PDB file of C-alpha atoms in Angstrom:
ATOM      1  CA  ASP W   1     -12.691  14.554  -6.765  1.00  0.00           C
ATOM      2  CA  ALA W   2     -11.178  15.034  -3.303  1.00  0.00           C
ATOM      3  CA  GLY W   3      -9.647  11.587  -3.316  1.00  0.00           C
ATOM      4  CA  VAL W   4     -10.118   8.945  -0.651  1.00  0.00           C
ATOM      5  CA  ILE W   5     -11.071  10.611   2.608  1.00  0.00           C
ATOM      6  CA  GLN W   6     -10.289   9.058   5.960  1.00  0.00           C
ATOM      7  CA  SER W   7     -11.180  10.212   9.431  1.00  0.00           C
ATOM      8  CA  PRO W   8      -9.911  10.811  11.970  1.00  0.00           C
ATOM      9  CA  ARG W   9      -6.303  11.542  10.983  1.00  0.00           C
ATOM     10  CA  HIS W  10      -5.081  10.717  14.475  1.00  0.00           C
ATOM     11  CA  GLU W  11      -6.702   8.735  17.247  1.00  0.00           C
ATOM     12  CA  VAL W  12      -5.373   8.123  20.725  1.00  0.00           C
ATOM     13  CA  THR W  13      -7.420   5.798  22.879  1.00  0.00           C
ATOM     14  CA  GLU W  14      -7.101   3.734  25.986  1.00  0.00           C
ATOM     15  CA  MET W  15      -6.833  -0.016  25.922  1.00  0.00           C
ATOM     16  CA  GLY W  16     -10.239  -1.629  25.980  1.00  0.00           C
ATOM     17  CA  GLN W  17     -12.030   1.201  24.250  1.00  0.00           C
ATOM     18  CA  GLU W  18     -13.872   0.890  20.960  1.00  0.00           C
ATOM     19  CA  VAL W  19     -12.310   2.601  17.959  1.00  0.00           C
ATOM     20  CA  THR W  20     -14.064   3.355  14.667  1.00  0.00           C
ATOM     21  CA  LEU W  21     -12.171   4.442  11.579  1.00  0.00           C
ATOM     22  CA  ARG W  22     -14.025   5.910   8.631  1.00  0.00           C
ATOM     23  CA  CYS W  23     -13.435   6.006   4.895  1.00  0.00           C
ATOM     24  CA  LYS W  24     -15.094   7.640   1.909  1.00  0.00           C
ATOM     25  CA  PRO W  25     -13.818   6.130  -1.355  1.00  0.00           C
ATOM     26  CA  ILE W  26     -13.561   7.868  -4.700  1.00  0.00           C
ATOM     27  CA  SER W  27     -16.929   8.094  -6.390  1.00  0.00           C
ATOM     28  CA  GLY W  28     -17.289   5.403  -9.023  1.00  0.00           C
ATOM     29  CA  HIS W  29     -14.641   3.106  -7.585  1.00  0.00           C
ATOM     30  CA  ASP W  30     -16.096  -0.323  -6.965  1.00  0.00           C
ATOM     31  CA  TYR W  31     -13.304  -1.750  -4.818  1.00  0.00           C
ATOM     32  CA  LEU W  32     -12.411  -0.662  -1.300  1.00  0.00           C
ATOM     33  CA  PHE W  33      -9.474  -1.945   0.735  1.00  0.00           C
ATOM     34  CA  TRP W  34      -8.383  -1.571   4.341  1.00  0.00           C
ATOM     35  CA  TYR W  35      -4.625  -1.850   4.992  1.00  0.00           C
ATOM     36  CA  ARG W  36      -2.616  -1.628   8.183  1.00  0.00           C
ATOM     37  CA  GLN W  37       0.998  -0.420   8.180  1.00  0.00           C
ATOM     38  CA  THR W  38       3.565  -1.059  10.904  1.00  0.00           C
ATOM     39  CA  MET W  39       7.341  -1.060  10.907  1.00  0.00           C
ATOM     40  CA  MET W  40       7.446  -4.736  11.762  1.00  0.00           C
ATOM     41  CA  ARG W  41       4.848  -6.089   9.344  1.00  0.00           C
ATOM     42  CA  GLY W  42       4.780  -3.505   6.565  1.00  0.00           C
ATOM     43  CA  LEU W  43       1.564  -2.990   4.608  1.00  0.00           C
ATOM     44  CA  GLU W  44      -0.974  -5.697   5.389  1.00  0.00           C
ATOM     45  CA  LEU W  45      -4.314  -6.104   3.679  1.00  0.00           C
ATOM     46  CA  LEU W  46      -7.022  -6.538   6.281  1.00  0.00           C
ATOM     47  CA  ILE W  47     -10.184  -6.799   4.178  1.00  0.00           C
ATOM     48  CA  TYR W  48     -11.555  -5.696   0.850  1.00  0.00           C
ATOM     49  CA  PHE W  49     -14.982  -5.060  -0.629  1.00  0.00           C
ATOM     50  CA  ASN W  50     -16.325  -5.198  -4.155  1.00  0.00           C
ATOM     51  CA  ASN W  51     -19.584  -3.359  -4.811  1.00  0.00           C
ATOM     52  CA  ASN W  52     -20.053  -3.020  -1.025  1.00  0.00           C
ATOM     53  CA  VAL W  53     -19.759  -6.782  -0.455  1.00  0.00           C
ATOM     54  CA  PRO W  54     -16.863  -8.153   1.650  1.00  0.00           C
ATOM     55  CA  ILE W  55     -14.807 -10.436  -0.569  1.00  0.00           C
ATOM     56  CA  ASP W  56     -11.804 -11.416   1.503  1.00  0.00           C
ATOM     57  CA  ASP W  57     -11.377 -10.801   5.214  1.00  0.00           C
ATOM     58  CA  SER W  58      -8.599 -13.322   5.755  1.00  0.00           C
ATOM     59  CA  GLY W  59      -6.251 -10.540   6.850  1.00  0.00           C
ATOM     60  CA  MET W  60      -8.412  -9.395   9.739  1.00  0.00           C
ATOM     61  CA  PRO W  61      -6.305 -10.232  12.784  1.00  0.00           C
ATOM     62  CA  GLU W  62      -9.043 -11.494  15.066  1.00  0.00           C
ATOM     63  CA  ASP W  63     -12.642 -11.122  16.069  1.00  0.00           C
ATOM     64  CA  ARG W  64     -11.967  -7.772  17.671  1.00  0.00           C
ATOM     65  CA  PHE W  65     -11.786  -6.306  14.179  1.00  0.00           C
ATOM     66  CA  SER W  66     -14.849  -5.788  12.001  1.00  0.00           C
ATOM     67  CA  ALA W  67     -15.520  -3.804   8.828  1.00  0.00           C
ATOM     68  CA  LYS W  68     -18.664  -2.696   7.091  1.00  0.00           C
ATOM     69  CA  MET W  69     -19.574  -0.954   3.879  1.00  0.00           C
ATOM     70  CA  PRO W  70     -23.248   0.014   4.097  1.00  0.00           C
ATOM     71  CA  ASN W  71     -23.159   1.900   0.790  1.00  0.00           C
ATOM     72  CA  ALA W  72     -20.821   2.782  -2.053  1.00  0.00           C
ATOM     73  CA  SER W  73     -19.595   5.975  -0.408  1.00  0.00           C
ATOM     74  CA  PHE W  74     -18.795   4.879   3.124  1.00  0.00           C
ATOM     75  CA  SER W  75     -16.920   2.201   5.025  1.00  0.00           C
ATOM     76  CA  THR W  76     -15.910   1.687   8.629  1.00  0.00           C
ATOM     77  CA  LEU W  77     -13.277  -0.377  10.386  1.00  0.00           C
ATOM     78  CA  LYS W  78     -14.042  -1.039  14.028  1.00  0.00           C
ATOM     79  CA  ILE W  79     -11.778  -2.408  16.744  1.00  0.00           C
ATOM     80  CA  GLN W  80     -13.483  -3.522  19.938  1.00  0.00           C
ATOM     81  CA  PRO W  81     -11.850  -3.793  22.402  1.00  0.00           C
ATOM     82  CA  SER W  82      -8.650  -2.082  21.324  1.00  0.00           C
ATOM     83  CA  GLU W  83      -5.208  -3.253  22.484  1.00  0.00           C
ATOM     84  CA  PRO W  84      -1.779  -1.565  22.417  1.00  0.00           C
ATOM     85  CA  ARG W  85      -0.613  -3.939  19.649  1.00  0.00           C
ATOM     86  CA  ASP W  86      -3.295  -2.463  17.390  1.00  0.00           C
ATOM     87  CA  SER W  87      -1.296   0.771  17.245  1.00  0.00           C
ATOM     88  CA  ALA W  88      -0.502   1.386  13.580  1.00  0.00           C
ATOM     89  CA  VAL W  89      -1.418   3.523  10.598  1.00  0.00           C
ATOM     90  CA  TYR W  90      -4.607   2.306   8.963  1.00  0.00           C
ATOM     91  CA  PHE W  91      -5.079   3.118   5.296  1.00  0.00           C
ATOM     92  CA  CYS W  92      -8.189   2.900   3.213  1.00  0.00           C
ATOM     93  CA  ALA W  93      -7.753   2.607  -0.557  1.00  0.00           C
ATOM     94  CA  SER W  94     -10.136   2.396  -3.456  1.00  0.00           C
ATOM     95  CA  SER W  95      -9.849   1.383  -7.080  1.00  0.00           C
ATOM     96  CA  SER W  96     -11.937   0.810 -10.140  1.00  0.00           C
ATOM     97  CA  SER W  97     -12.187  -2.559 -11.774  1.00  0.00           C
ATOM     98  CA  ILE W  98      -9.570  -1.359 -14.244  1.00  0.00           C
ATOM     99  CA  PRO W  99      -6.463  -2.370 -12.288  1.00  0.00           C
ATOM    100  CA  HIS W 100      -3.920  -0.415 -14.323  1.00  0.00           C
ATOM    101  CA  TRP W 101      -5.146   2.768 -12.696  1.00  0.00           C
ATOM    102  CA  GLY W 102      -3.790   1.452  -9.412  1.00  0.00           C
ATOM    103  CA  TYR W 103      -5.090   1.977  -5.937  1.00  0.00           C
ATOM    104  CA  THR W 104      -5.766   5.437  -4.549  1.00  0.00           C
ATOM    105  CA  PHE W 105      -4.923   5.605  -0.872  1.00  0.00           C
ATOM    106  CA  GLY W 106      -6.344   7.912   1.750  1.00  0.00           C
ATOM    107  CA  SER W 107      -4.085   9.862   4.059  1.00  0.00           C
ATOM    108  CA  GLY W 108      -4.462   7.242   6.757  1.00  0.00           C
ATOM    109  CA  THR W 109      -5.454   7.179  10.415  1.00  0.00           C
ATOM    110  CA  ARG W 110      -2.630   6.960  12.921  1.00  0.00           C
ATOM    111  CA  LEU W 111      -3.993   4.945  15.833  1.00  0.00           C
ATOM    112  CA  THR W 112      -2.276   4.875  19.195  1.00  0.00           C
ATOM    113  CA  VAL W 113      -3.671   2.620  21.912  1.00  0.00           C
ATOM    114  CA  VAL W 114      -2.246   3.328  25.352  1.00  0.00           C
TER     115      VAL W 114
ATOM    116  CA  GLY U   1       4.380 -15.050   5.436  1.00  0.00           C
ATOM    117  CA  GLN U   2       5.627 -12.236   3.250  1.00  0.00           C
ATOM    118  CA  GLN U   3       5.592 -13.385  -0.370  1.00  0.00           C
ATOM    119  CA  VAL U   4       6.975 -10.293  -2.058  1.00  0.00           C
ATOM    120  CA  MET U   5      10.406  -9.216  -0.898  1.00  0.00           C
ATOM    121  CA  GLN U   6      12.406  -6.144  -1.805  1.00  0.00           C
ATOM    122  CA  ILE U   7      16.091  -5.394  -1.508  1.00  0.00           C
ATOM    123  CA  PRO U   8      17.714  -3.396  -0.189  1.00  0.00           C
ATOM    124  CA  GLN U   9      15.598  -2.425   2.819  1.00  0.00           C
ATOM    125  CA  TYR U  10      17.322   0.935   2.963  1.00  0.00           C
ATOM    126  CA  GLN U  11      19.681   2.920   0.776  1.00  0.00           C
ATOM    127  CA  HIS U  12      21.350   6.239   1.343  1.00  0.00           C
ATOM    128  CA  VAL U  13      22.755   8.004  -1.726  1.00  0.00           C
ATOM    129  CA  GLN U  14      24.157  11.376  -2.557  1.00  0.00           C
ATOM    130  CA  GLU U  15      22.183  13.536  -4.913  1.00  0.00           C
ATOM    131  CA  GLY U  16      23.094  12.695  -8.484  1.00  0.00           C
ATOM    132  CA  GLU U  17      23.864   9.039  -7.827  1.00  0.00           C
ATOM    133  CA  ASP U  18      21.729   6.275  -9.291  1.00  0.00           C
ATOM    134  CA  PHE U  19      19.470   3.996  -7.251  1.00  0.00           C
ATOM    135  CA  THR U  20      17.921   0.590  -7.892  1.00  0.00           C
ATOM    136  CA  THR U  21      15.462  -1.458  -5.867  1.00  0.00           C
ATOM    137  CA  TYR U  22      14.671  -5.082  -6.643  1.00  0.00           C
ATOM    138  CA  CYS U  23      11.406  -6.889  -6.058  1.00  0.00           C
ATOM    139  CA  ASN U  24      11.107 -10.680  -5.904  1.00  0.00           C
ATOM    140  CA  SER U  25       8.008 -12.808  -5.564  1.00  0.00           C
ATOM    141  CA  SER U  26       7.810 -16.421  -4.468  1.00  0.00           C
ATOM    142  CA  THR U  27       5.030 -16.962  -6.992  1.00  0.00           C
ATOM    143  CA  THR U  28       4.194 -15.745 -10.487  1.00  0.00           C
ATOM    144  CA  LEU U  29       2.534 -12.349 -10.678  1.00  0.00           C
ATOM    145  CA  SER U  30      -0.169 -11.524 -13.178  1.00  0.00           C
ATOM    146  CA  ASN U  31       1.077  -7.941 -13.129  1.00  0.00           C
ATOM    147  CA  ILE U  32       3.037  -5.637 -10.859  1.00  0.00           C
ATOM    148  CA  GLN U  33       2.555  -2.104  -9.630  1.00  0.00           C
ATOM    149  CA  TRP U  34       4.949   0.370  -8.043  1.00  0.00           C
ATOM    150  CA  TYR U  35       4.093   2.920  -5.372  1.00  0.00           C
ATOM    151  CA  LYS U  36       5.990   5.701  -3.639  1.00  0.00           C
ATOM    152  CA  GLN U  37       5.346   6.748  -0.048  1.00  0.00           C
ATOM    153  CA  ARG U  38       6.872   9.993   1.171  1.00  0.00           C
ATOM    154  CA  PRO U  39       7.791  10.190   4.875  1.00  0.00           C
ATOM    155  CA  GLY U  40       4.571  10.657   6.842  1.00  0.00           C
ATOM    156  CA  GLY U  41       2.486  10.199   3.719  1.00  0.00           C
ATOM    157  CA  HIS U  42       0.498   7.538   1.982  1.00  0.00           C
ATOM    158  CA  PRO U  43       1.406   5.236  -0.918  1.00  0.00           C
ATOM    159  CA  VAL U  44       0.948   6.854  -4.319  1.00  0.00           C
ATOM    160  CA  PHE U  45       0.564   4.779  -7.467  1.00  0.00           C
ATOM    161  CA  LEU U  46       3.390   5.202  -9.979  1.00  0.00           C
ATOM    162  CA  ILE U  47       2.940   2.587 -12.689  1.00  0.00           C
ATOM    163  CA  GLN U  48       1.756  -0.890 -13.630  1.00  0.00           C
ATOM    164  CA  LEU U  49       3.612  -3.497 -15.699  1.00  0.00           C
ATOM    165  CA  VAL U  50       1.737  -6.384 -17.241  1.00  0.00           C
ATOM    166  CA  LYS U  51       3.811  -8.133 -19.906  1.00  0.00           C
ATOM    167  CA  SER U  52       6.764 -10.426 -19.387  1.00  0.00           C
ATOM    168  CA  GLY U  53       9.991  -8.480 -19.978  1.00  0.00           C
ATOM    169  CA  GLU U  54       8.160  -5.147 -20.116  1.00  0.00           C
ATOM    170  CA  VAL U  55      10.159  -1.950 -19.591  1.00  0.00           C
ATOM    171  CA  LYS U  56       8.556   1.432 -18.929  1.00  0.00           C
ATOM    172  CA  LYS U  57      10.086   4.826 -18.273  1.00  0.00           C
ATOM    173  CA  GLN U  58       8.843   7.872 -16.429  1.00  0.00           C
ATOM    174  CA  LYS U  59      11.423  10.640 -16.760  1.00  0.00           C
ATOM    175  CA  ARG U  60      14.347   9.476 -14.583  1.00  0.00           C
ATOM    176  CA  LEU U  61      12.547   6.309 -13.414  1.00  0.00           C
ATOM    177  CA  THR U  62      12.852   3.005 -15.314  1.00  0.00           C
ATOM    178  CA  PHE U  63      10.646   0.060 -14.383  1.00  0.00           C
ATOM    179  CA  GLN U  64      11.226  -3.496 -15.517  1.00  0.00           C
ATOM    180  CA  PHE U  65       9.184  -6.702 -15.216  1.00  0.00           C
ATOM    181  CA  GLY U  66      11.099  -9.961 -15.348  1.00  0.00           C
ATOM    182  CA  GLU U  67      10.708 -12.563 -18.067  1.00  0.00           C
ATOM    183  CA  ALA U  68       9.316 -15.103 -15.608  1.00  0.00           C
ATOM    184  CA  LYS U  69       6.982 -12.479 -14.074  1.00  0.00           C
ATOM    185  CA  LYS U  70       8.383 -13.181 -10.619  1.00  0.00           C
ATOM    186  CA  ASN U  71      10.638 -10.167 -10.252  1.00  0.00           C
ATOM    187  CA  SER U  72      10.793  -6.493 -11.045  1.00  0.00           C
ATOM    188  CA  SER U  73      13.101  -3.531 -10.594  1.00  0.00           C
ATOM    189  CA  LEU U  74      12.915   0.231 -10.317  1.00  0.00           C
ATOM    190  CA  HIS U  75      15.945   2.282 -11.317  1.00  0.00           C
ATOM    191  CA  ILE U  76      16.256   6.003 -10.660  1.00  0.00           C
ATOM    192  CA  THR U  77      18.902   7.877 -12.632  1.00  0.00           C
ATOM    193  CA  ALA U  78      20.591  10.874 -11.037  1.00  0.00           C
ATOM    194  CA  THR U  79      18.593  10.966  -7.818  1.00  0.00           C
ATOM    195  CA  GLN U  80      17.238  14.206  -6.433  1.00  0.00           C
ATOM    196  CA  THR U  81      16.162  15.088  -2.903  1.00  0.00           C
ATOM    197  CA  THR U  82      12.562  14.923  -4.100  1.00  0.00           C
ATOM    198  CA  ASP U  83      13.036  11.161  -4.652  1.00  0.00           C
ATOM    199  CA  VAL U  84      13.227  10.571  -0.891  1.00  0.00           C
ATOM    200  CA  GLY U  85      10.661   8.056   0.326  1.00  0.00           C
ATOM    201  CA  THR U  86       9.835   4.384   0.445  1.00  0.00           C
ATOM    202  CA  TYR U  87       9.257   2.548  -2.819  1.00  0.00           C
ATOM    203  CA  PHE U  88       6.929  -0.438  -2.801  1.00  0.00           C
ATOM    204  CA  CYS U  89       6.303  -2.995  -5.446  1.00  0.00           C
ATOM    205  CA  ALA U  90       2.931  -4.711  -5.287  1.00  0.00           C
ATOM    206  CA  GLY U  91       1.688  -7.684  -7.208  1.00  0.00           C
ATOM    207  CA  PHE U  92      -1.437  -9.564  -7.983  1.00  0.00           C
ATOM    208  CA  LEU U  93      -0.501 -13.108  -7.093  1.00  0.00           C
ATOM    209  CA  THR U  94      -1.868 -15.649  -9.525  1.00  0.00           C
ATOM    210  CA  GLY U  95      -5.461 -16.418  -8.582  1.00  0.00           C
ATOM    211  CA  THR U  96      -5.961 -13.213  -6.592  1.00  0.00           C
ATOM    212  CA  ALA U  97      -7.048 -10.878  -9.339  1.00  0.00           C
ATOM    213  CA  SER U  98      -8.186  -7.993  -7.171  1.00  0.00           C
ATOM    214  CA  LYS U  99      -5.952  -8.274  -4.130  1.00  0.00           C
ATOM    215  CA  LEU U 100      -2.568  -6.556  -4.189  1.00  0.00           C
ATOM    216  CA  THR U 101       0.217  -8.007  -2.071  1.00  0.00           C
ATOM    217  CA  PHE U 102       2.711  -5.304  -1.195  1.00  0.00           C
ATOM    218  CA  GLY U 103       6.444  -5.854  -1.014  1.00  0.00           C
ATOM    219  CA  THR U 104       8.521  -5.037   2.027  1.00  0.00           C
ATOM    220  CA  GLY U 105       9.601  -1.685   0.588  1.00  0.00           C
ATOM    221  CA  THR U 106      12.927   0.087   0.058  1.00  0.00           C
ATOM    222  CA  ARG U 107      13.511   3.323   1.906  1.00  0.00           C
ATOM    223  CA  LEU U 108      15.592   5.809  -0.071  1.00  0.00           C
ATOM    224  CA  GLN U 109      17.420   8.675   1.568  1.00  0.00           C
ATOM    225  CA  VAL U 110      19.077  11.293  -0.652  1.00  0.00           C
ATOM    226  CA  THR U 111      21.463  13.884   0.697  1.00  0.00           C
ATOM    227  CA  LEU U 112      23.181  16.848  -0.970  1.00  0.00           C
TER     228      LEU U 112
END
């Protein structure tokens, strides 16, 4: 397996533009997580899915953020409109329902909003 | 606010010295995991501890889970330059079986 695949690796956009981040989890993993990492706030859980269903979105900062998982092999995180304070590294991670295997993280998307 | 804290935030050691990072939770953890993130990389799962007082070893790394399941530690013996990175503990807070809360992390720098 190629692991968790995220795209794009880097994204630079202007304030006000829509940004879509993409994630392909490991096949067979039934949990998918979106994290955001910044120096100030560390690793924050934004939302997670179980069997494609959103379970907890309490970490989503505001209505500008939305996430979908239309099928078991694809998820998106959308920011509309984007703001400079959204600049961060966004990680997608997946896991099976056997927690001791841990989470497998993707390589992340470094988002810069100017 | 942040419920899982780690100390120190940063440590710089010379190669061959030992290193320890401590993880403390404000609430009981059902289990705890440790991850390593290399500079510019992504977190990589190292290990999970489940039982109160559990100790596990991976070569030069020793992981410990506290008796009260509210704290944990990672000790590296005789550090090497390949140990450079940020070490995160992460716990499942009681009642949140599938949602990991990550600690603040300890950044380790190792020089020759």
